[in-house]
Coordinates of C-alpha atoms and ligand atoms in Angstrom, one line a residue:
X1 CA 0.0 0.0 0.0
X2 CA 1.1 3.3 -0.8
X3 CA 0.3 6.5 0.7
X4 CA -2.9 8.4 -0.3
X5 CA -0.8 11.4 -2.0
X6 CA 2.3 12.9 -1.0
X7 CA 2.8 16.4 1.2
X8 CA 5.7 18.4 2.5
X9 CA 5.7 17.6 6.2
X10 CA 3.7 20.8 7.7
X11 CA 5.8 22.6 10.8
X12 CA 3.1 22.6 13.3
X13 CA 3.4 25.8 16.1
X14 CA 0.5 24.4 18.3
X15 CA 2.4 22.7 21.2
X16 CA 0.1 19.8 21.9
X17 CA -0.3 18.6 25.3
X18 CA 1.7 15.3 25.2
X19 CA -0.7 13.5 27.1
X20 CA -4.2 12.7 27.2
X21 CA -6.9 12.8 30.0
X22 CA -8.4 9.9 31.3
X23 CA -9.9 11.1 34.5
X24 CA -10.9 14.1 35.6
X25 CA -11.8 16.8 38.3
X26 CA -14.8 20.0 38.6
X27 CA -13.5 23.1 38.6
X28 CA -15.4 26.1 40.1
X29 CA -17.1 28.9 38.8
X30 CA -18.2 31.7 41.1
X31 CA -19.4 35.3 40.2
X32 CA -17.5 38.2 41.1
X33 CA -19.9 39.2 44.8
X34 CA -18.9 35.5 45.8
X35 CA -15.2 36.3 45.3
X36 CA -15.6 39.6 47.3
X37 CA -17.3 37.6 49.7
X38 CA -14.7 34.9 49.9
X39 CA -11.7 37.0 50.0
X40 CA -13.4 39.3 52.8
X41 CA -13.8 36.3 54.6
X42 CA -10.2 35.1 54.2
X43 CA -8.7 38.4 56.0
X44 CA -7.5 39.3 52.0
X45 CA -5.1 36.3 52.2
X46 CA -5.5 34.1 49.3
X47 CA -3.9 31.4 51.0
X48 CA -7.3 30.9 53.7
X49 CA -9.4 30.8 50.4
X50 CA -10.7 27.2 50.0
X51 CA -9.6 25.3 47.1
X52 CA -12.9 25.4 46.0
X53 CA -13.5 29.2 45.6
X54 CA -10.8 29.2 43.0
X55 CA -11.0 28.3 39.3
X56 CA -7.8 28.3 38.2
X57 CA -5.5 27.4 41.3
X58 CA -1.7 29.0 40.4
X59 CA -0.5 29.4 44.2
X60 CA 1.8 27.0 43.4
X61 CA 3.1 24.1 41.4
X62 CA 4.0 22.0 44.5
X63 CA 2.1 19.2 45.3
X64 CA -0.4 20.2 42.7
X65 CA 0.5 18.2 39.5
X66 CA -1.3 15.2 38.0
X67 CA 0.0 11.7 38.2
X68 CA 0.3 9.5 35.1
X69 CA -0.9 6.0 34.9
X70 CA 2.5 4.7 35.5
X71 CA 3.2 6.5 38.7
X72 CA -0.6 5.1 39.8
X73 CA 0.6 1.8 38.6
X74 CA 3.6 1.9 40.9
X75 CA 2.0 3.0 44.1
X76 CA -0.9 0.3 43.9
X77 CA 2.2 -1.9 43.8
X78 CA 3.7 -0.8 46.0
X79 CA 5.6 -2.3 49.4
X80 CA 4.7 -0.7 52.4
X81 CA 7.2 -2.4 54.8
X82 CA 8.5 -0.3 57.7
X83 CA 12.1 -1.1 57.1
X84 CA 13.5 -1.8 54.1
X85 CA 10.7 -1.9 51.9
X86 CA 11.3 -2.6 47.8
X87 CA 9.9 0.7 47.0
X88 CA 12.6 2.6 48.8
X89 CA 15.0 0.9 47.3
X90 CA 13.3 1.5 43.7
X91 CA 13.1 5.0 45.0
X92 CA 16.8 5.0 46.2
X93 CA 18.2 3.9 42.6
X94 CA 16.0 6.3 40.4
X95 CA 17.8 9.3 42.9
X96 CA 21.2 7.6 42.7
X97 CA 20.6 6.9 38.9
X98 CA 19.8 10.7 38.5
X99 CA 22.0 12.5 40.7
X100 CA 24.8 10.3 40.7
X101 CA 24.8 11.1 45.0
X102 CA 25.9 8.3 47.6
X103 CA 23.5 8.6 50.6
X104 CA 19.7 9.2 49.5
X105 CA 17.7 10.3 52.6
X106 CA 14.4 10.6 52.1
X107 CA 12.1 12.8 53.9
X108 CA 8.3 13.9 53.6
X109 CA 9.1 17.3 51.5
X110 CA 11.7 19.9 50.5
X111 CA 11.5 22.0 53.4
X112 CA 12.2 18.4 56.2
X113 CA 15.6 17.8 53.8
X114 CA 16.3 21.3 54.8
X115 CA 15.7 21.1 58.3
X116 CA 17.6 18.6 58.8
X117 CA 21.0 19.2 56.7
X118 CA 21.2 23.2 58.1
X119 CA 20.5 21.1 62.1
X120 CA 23.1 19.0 61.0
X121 CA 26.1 20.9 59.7
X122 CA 25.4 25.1 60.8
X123 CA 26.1 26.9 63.7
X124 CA 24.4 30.6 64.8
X125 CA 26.5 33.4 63.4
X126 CA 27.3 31.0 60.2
X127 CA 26.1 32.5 56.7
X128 CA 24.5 30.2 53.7
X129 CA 25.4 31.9 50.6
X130 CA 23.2 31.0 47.8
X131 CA 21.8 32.6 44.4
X132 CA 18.3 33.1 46.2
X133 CA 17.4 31.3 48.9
X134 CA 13.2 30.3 49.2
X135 CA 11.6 31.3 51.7
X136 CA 11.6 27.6 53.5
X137 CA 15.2 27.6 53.3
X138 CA 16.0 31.3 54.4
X139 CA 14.0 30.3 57.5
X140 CA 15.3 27.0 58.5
X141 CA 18.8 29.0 58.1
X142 CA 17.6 31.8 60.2
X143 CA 16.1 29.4 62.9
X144 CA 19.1 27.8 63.0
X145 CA 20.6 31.3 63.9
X146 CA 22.9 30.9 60.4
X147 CA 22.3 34.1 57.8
X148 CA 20.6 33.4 54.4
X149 CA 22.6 35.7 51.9
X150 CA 21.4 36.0 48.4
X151 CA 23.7 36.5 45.4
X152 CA 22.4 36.5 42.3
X153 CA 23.5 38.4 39.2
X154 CA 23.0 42.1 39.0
X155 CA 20.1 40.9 36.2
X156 CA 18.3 38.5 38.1
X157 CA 17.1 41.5 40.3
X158 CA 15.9 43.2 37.3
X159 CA 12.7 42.1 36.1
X160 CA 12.5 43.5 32.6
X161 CA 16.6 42.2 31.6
X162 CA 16.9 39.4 29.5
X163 CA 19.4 37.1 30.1
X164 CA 19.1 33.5 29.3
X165 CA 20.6 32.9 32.9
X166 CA 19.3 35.0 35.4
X167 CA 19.7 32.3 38.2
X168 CA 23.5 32.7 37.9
X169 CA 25.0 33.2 41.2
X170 CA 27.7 36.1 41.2
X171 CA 30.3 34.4 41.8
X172 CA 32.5 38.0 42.6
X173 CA 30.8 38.3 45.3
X174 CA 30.9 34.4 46.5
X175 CA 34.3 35.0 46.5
X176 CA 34.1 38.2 48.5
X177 CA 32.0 36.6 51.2
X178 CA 34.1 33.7 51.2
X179 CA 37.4 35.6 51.6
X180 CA 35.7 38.6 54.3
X181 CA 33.9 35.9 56.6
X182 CA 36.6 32.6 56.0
X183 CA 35.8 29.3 55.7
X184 CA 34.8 28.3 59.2
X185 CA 31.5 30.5 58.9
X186 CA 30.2 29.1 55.8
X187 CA 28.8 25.3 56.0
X188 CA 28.6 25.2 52.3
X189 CA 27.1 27.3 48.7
X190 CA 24.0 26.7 47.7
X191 CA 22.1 27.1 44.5
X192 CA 18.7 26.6 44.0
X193 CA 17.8 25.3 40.4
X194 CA 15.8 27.1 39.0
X195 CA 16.1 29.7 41.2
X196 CA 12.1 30.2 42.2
X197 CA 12.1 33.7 44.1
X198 CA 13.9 35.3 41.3
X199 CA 11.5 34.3 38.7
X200 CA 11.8 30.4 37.9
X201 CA 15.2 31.4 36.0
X202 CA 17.2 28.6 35.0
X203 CA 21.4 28.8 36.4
X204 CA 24.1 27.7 33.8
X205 CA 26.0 24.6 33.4
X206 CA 29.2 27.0 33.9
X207 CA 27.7 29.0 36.4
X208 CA 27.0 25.5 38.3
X209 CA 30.3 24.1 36.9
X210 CA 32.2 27.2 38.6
X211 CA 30.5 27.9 41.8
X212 CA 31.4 24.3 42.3
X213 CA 35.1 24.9 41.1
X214 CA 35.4 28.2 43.5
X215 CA 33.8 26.6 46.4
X216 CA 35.8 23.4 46.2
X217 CA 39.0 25.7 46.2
X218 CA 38.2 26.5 49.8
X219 CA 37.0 23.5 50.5
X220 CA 33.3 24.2 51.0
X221 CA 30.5 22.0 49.4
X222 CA 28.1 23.2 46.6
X223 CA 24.9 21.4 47.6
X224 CA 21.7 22.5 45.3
X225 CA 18.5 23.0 46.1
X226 CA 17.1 20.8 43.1
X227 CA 13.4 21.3 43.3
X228 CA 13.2 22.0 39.6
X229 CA 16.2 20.3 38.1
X230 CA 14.4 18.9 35.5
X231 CA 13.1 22.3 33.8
X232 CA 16.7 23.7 34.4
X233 CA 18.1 21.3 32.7
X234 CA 15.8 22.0 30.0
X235 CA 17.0 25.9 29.9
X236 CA 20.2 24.6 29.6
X237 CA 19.2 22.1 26.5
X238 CA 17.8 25.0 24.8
X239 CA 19.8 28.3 26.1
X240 CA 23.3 27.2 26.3
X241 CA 25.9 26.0 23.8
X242 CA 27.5 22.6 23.6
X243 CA 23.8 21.3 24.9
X244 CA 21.2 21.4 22.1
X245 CA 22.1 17.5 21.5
X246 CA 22.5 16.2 24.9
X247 CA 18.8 14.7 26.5
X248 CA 17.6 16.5 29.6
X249 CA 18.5 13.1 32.2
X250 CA 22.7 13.4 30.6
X251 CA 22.2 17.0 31.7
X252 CA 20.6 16.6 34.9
X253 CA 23.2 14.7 35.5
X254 CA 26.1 16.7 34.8
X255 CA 24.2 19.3 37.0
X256 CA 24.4 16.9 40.0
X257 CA 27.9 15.9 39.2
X258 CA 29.1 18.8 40.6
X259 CA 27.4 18.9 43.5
X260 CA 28.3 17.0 46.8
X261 CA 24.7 17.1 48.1
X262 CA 21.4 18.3 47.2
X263 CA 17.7 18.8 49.1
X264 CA 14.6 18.3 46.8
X265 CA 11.1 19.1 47.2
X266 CA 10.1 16.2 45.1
X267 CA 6.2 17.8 45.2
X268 CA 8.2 19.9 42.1
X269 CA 9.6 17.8 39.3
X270 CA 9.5 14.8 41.7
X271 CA 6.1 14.7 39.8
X272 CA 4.8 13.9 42.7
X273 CA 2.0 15.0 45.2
X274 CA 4.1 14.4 48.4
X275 CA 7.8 13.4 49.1
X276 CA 11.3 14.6 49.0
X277 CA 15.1 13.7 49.7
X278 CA 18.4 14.7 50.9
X279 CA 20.9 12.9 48.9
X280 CA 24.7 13.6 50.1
X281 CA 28.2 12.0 49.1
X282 CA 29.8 13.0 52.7
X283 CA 29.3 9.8 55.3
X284 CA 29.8 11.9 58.5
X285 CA 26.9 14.3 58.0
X286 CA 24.7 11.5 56.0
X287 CA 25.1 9.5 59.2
X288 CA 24.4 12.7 61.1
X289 CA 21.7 13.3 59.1
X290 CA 20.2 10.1 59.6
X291 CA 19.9 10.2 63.1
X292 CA 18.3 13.5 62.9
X293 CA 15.8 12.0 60.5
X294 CA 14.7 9.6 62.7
X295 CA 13.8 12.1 65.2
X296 CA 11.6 13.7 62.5
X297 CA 10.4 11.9 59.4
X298 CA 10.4 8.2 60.3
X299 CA 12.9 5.1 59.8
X300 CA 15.7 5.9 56.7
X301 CA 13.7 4.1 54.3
X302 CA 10.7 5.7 54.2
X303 CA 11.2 9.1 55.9
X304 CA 7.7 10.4 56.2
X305 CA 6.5 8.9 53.1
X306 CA 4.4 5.9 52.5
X307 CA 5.7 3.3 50.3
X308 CA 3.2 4.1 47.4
X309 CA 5.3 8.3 47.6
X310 CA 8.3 6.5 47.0
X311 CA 6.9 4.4 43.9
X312 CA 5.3 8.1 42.8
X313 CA 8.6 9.7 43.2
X314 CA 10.8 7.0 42.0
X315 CA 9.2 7.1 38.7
X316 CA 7.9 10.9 38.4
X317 CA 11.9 11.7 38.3
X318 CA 12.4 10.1 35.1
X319 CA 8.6 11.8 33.8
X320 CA 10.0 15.5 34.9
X321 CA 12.9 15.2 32.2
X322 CA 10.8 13.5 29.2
X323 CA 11.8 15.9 26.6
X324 CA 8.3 16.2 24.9
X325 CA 6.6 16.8 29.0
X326 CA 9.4 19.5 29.2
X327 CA 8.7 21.2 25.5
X328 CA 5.0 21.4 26.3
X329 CA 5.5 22.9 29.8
X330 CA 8.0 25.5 29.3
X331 CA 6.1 26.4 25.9
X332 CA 2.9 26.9 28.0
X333 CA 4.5 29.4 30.1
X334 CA 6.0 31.2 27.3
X335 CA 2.7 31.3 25.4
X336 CA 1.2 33.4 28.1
X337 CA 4.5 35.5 28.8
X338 CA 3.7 36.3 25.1
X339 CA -0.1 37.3 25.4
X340 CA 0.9 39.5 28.4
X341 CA 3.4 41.2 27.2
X342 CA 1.9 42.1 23.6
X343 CA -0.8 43.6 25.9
X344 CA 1.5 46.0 27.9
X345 CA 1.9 43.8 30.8
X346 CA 5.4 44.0 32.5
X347 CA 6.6 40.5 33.4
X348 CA 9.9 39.1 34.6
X349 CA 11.6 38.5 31.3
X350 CA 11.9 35.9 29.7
X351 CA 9.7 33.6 31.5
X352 CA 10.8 31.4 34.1
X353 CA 10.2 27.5 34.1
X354 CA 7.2 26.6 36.4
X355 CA 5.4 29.8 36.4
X356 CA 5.2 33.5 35.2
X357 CA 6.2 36.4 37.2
X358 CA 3.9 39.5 36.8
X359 CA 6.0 43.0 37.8
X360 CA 3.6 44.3 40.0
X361 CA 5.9 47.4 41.3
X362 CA 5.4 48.1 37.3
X363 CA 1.6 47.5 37.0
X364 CA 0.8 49.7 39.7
X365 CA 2.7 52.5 40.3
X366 CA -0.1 54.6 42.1
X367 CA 0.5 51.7 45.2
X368 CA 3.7 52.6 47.2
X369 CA 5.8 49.4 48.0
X370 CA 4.7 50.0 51.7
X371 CA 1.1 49.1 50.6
X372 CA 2.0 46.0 49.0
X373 CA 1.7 46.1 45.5
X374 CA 2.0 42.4 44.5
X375 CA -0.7 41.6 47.2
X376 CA -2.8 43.9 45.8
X377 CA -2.2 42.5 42.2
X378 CA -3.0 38.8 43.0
X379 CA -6.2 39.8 44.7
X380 CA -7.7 42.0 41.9
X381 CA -6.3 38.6 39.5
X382 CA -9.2 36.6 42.1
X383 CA -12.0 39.0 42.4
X384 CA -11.9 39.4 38.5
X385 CA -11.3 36.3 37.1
X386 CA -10.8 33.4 40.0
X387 CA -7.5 32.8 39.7
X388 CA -5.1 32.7 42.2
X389 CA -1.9 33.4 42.4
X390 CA 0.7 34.1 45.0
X391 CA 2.8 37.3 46.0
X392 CA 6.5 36.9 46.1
X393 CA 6.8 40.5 47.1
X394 CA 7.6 42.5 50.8
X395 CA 4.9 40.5 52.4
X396 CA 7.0 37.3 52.3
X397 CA 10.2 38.6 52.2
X398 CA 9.9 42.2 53.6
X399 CA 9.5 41.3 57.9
X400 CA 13.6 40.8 58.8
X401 CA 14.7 39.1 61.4
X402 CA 14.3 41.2 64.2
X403 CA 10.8 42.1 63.2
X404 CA 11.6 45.3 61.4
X405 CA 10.2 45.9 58.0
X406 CA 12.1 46.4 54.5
X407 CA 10.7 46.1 50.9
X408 CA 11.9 43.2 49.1
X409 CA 13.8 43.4 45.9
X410 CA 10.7 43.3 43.9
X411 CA 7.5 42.9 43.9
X412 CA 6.3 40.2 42.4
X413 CA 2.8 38.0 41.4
X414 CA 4.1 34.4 40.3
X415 CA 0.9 32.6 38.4
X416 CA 2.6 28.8 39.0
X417 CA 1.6 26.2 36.8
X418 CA 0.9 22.5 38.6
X419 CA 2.3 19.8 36.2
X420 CA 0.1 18.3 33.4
X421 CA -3.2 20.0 34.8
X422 CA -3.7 23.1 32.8
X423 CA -4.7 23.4 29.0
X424 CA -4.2 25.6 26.5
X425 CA -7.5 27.3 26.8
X426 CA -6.9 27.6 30.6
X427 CA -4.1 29.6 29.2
X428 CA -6.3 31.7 27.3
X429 CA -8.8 32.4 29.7
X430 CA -5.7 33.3 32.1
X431 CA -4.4 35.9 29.4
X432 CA -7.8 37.4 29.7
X433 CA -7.7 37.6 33.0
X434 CA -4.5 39.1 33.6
X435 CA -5.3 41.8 30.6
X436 CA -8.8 42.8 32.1
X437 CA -7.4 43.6 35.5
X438 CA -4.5 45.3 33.5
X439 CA -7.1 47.6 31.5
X440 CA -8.5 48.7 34.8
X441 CA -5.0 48.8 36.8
X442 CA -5.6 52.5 38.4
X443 CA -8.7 51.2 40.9
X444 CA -7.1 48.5 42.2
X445 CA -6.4 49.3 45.9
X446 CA -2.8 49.1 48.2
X447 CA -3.1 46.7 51.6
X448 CA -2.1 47.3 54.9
X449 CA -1.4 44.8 57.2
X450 CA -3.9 43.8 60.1
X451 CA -2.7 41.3 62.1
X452 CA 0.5 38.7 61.1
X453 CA 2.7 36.0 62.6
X454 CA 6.4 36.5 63.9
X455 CA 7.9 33.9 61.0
X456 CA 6.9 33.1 57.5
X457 CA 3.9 35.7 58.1
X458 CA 2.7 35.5 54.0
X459 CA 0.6 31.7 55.0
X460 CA -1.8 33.4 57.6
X461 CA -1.8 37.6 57.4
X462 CA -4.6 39.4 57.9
X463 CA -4.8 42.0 55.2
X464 CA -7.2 45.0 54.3
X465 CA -7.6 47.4 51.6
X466 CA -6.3 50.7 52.1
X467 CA -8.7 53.0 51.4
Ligands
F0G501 N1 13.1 25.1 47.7 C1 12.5 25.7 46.7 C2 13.2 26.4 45.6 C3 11.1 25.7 46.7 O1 10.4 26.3 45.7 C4 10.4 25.0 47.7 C5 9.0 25.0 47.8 C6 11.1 24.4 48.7 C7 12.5 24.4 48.6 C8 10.5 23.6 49.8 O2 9.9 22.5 49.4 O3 7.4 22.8 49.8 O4 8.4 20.5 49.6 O5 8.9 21.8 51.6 N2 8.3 25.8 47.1 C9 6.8 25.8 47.0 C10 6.4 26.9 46.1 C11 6.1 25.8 48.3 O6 5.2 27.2 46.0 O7 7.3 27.5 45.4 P1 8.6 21.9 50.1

């Protein structure tokens, strides 16, 4: 049989979504008085909205993704065991496969991986220095009485720049703050890949490569904070030479190989719903770690997760760097950074990997940065359209350490995307959103605080229009 008739091979632009959907979950609609309602109600804090008051949920992509059959496959079979169960070890050689690490500890999420490694290796007075620290890292440094210090390039603090890497660390200045504080005050570097509060912007292979280099000539650690390794490596596939051939897993793992530790929220491109690690080459502060974890998360082998999270994890890691899964998700981001930005709408440029920053210092002048212009932003974003979003602005990051009050860097509304949930006319209806509360930018009102908590005060502020 030959072929009906013969056709030059069209070059498609739609992105498809490479999968298709075989079961499903409501969404909500509401009209805009129930929104008012709801977000009265919730002290103006997004975050005490229930789930179901939202219609497209963007808090975060943490947690929020859809499974695929396989990972459903693997947790029905999976081996629940207290100690020593064969889904840990499954789970064990997928992280050791991946990041090429010796001890793999895991733990219920990111933020427990954290806990433990700063308990286990930092002192008070002793300073983290990383490209940007999240917020669940700066404050298990600062609880540990350690200092959080940021040092990204001069252009990952400026929204509108474009630079393919804006996660680089400056690695001047890690220099500096090695040589001015010495050795003794610095447990290790960090880097968080992709580096989420400045934007979900990817960090180089060179910039990874020589962080690791510099810190190794002092004999400090470079440990990353992997969370979205799989979309970094991805930036790197498509941003930086010498990579366009390689697959995202052969990149992933020259990533890790210069690492000597990292903490992973695996809620991110674990693909999973729950779950996490710490995965370390040093013995001493594995061991150390251990015994911490036990305090903590449970026995070494399942570390706060059931059997079935480690089956979920074990294969989502190898799902997160499917190069068609990683085309579709980065694309999808893009495509609304595009329909934004042809409307007028400043956004961190170019767009990050799991989510889209809006500039909301930008959008609304008339709202001084002491009335909280990102807050503002994501609540008009609900009342108009539903969606929610999430401030990465002076709210989370403004209240210092000993209470006083200083604007953060910028002010920022990051719409995240959960993993395989979204379609493209989600995306579309999202544009609309966005551009609707843009069109009417001047009546949207500044916040002032009511009443908030001494640490990580963004989950459960009070908040009220000012005005
Ligand atoms: N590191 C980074 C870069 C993160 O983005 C997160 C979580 C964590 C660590 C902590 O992981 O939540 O599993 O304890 N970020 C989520 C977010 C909450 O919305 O960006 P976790």
């Amino acid at each position: 049989m030959s072929a009906s008739f013969t056709f030059e091979p069209p070059q498609f632009r739609t992105i498809v979504e490479p999968f298709r959907i075989r079961s499903v979950e409501p969404i909500h609609f509401t009209t805009p008085a129930e929104r008012i309602a709801a977000l009265e109600a919730a002290g103006h804090n997004p975050f005490l909205l229930r789930a179901e008051q939202v219609l497209i949920d963007l808090l975060t992509d943490s947690g929020t993704g859809a499974m695929s059959s396989r990972q459903w496959a693997g947790m029905i079979a999976s081996d629940e065991s207290y100690a020593g169960a064969a889904s840990f070890y499954r789970f064990e050689a997928a992280v050791k496969d991946i990041t090429g690490l010796k001890h793999v500890i895991p733990t219920h999420q990111g933020r427990a991986a954290e806990h433990i490694l700063f308990a286990a290796s930092l002192k008070p007075g002793m300073v983290v220095p990383s490209n940007t620290h999240f917020d669940t890292t700066r404050a298990n440094v600062e609880v540990q009485g350690g200092e959080a210090l940021d040092l990204v390039i001069a252009e990952g603090r400026q929204p509108q720049t474009i630079h393919p890497f804006k996660g680089n660390i400056d690695l001047d200045r890690l220099r500096e703050t090695i040589e001015t504080l010495g050795v003794e005050q610095i447990p290790f570097v960090m880097l968080t890949v992709t580096n989420n509060s400045g934007g979900g912007q990817p960090v180089s292979m060179a910039n990874i490569r020589a962080a690791s280099e510099l810190a190794h000539s002092y004999g400090l650690p470079l440990i990353l904070d992997a969370c979205r390794f799989a979309e970094n490596a991805w930036f790197i596939h498509e941003r930086e030479e010498g990579y366009a051939d390689k697959q995202p897993i052969e990149i992933a793992r020259e990533m890790f190989s210069y690492a000597d530790g990292c903490t992973m929220s695996a809620k991110k491109d674990g693909m999973a719903n729950i779950g996490g690690f710490l995965a370390l080459n040093d013995d001493d502060l594995a061991l150390q770690c251990r015994n911490l974890e036990i305090l903590t998360e449970g026995f070494p082998t399942y570390g706060g997760m059931a059997g079935y999270d480690l089956e979920a994890v074990a294969q989502g890691l190898y799902e997160a760097l499917e190069p068609d899964y990683l085309r579709y998700r980065i694309r999808s981001i893009a495509y609304l950074g595009e329909k934004l930005t042809a409307a007028g709408i400043p956004i961190v440029q170019p767009t990050g990997g799991h989510a889209l920053y809006i500039d909301a210092r930008s959008m609304l002048p008339h709202i001084p940065v002491t009335q909280y212009p990102a807050w503002a932003l994501n609540n008009a974003l609900y009342v108009v359209g539903g969606v929610r979003g999430v401030e990465i602005g002076s709210i989370m990051f403004g209240m210092q350490p000993d209470g006083s009050e200083k604007p953060a860097a910028m002010e920022l509304v990051r719409l995240a995307f959960p993993r395989r949930v979204y379609t493209q006319s989600h995306v579309d209806y999202l544009a609309e959103v966005a551009i609707a509360v843009y069109e009417q930018r001047e009546r949207v009102p500044g916040y002032k605080i009511v009443w908030q908590a001494p640490t990580l005060r963004h989950f459960t502020v009070r908040m009220a229009p000012v005005g």
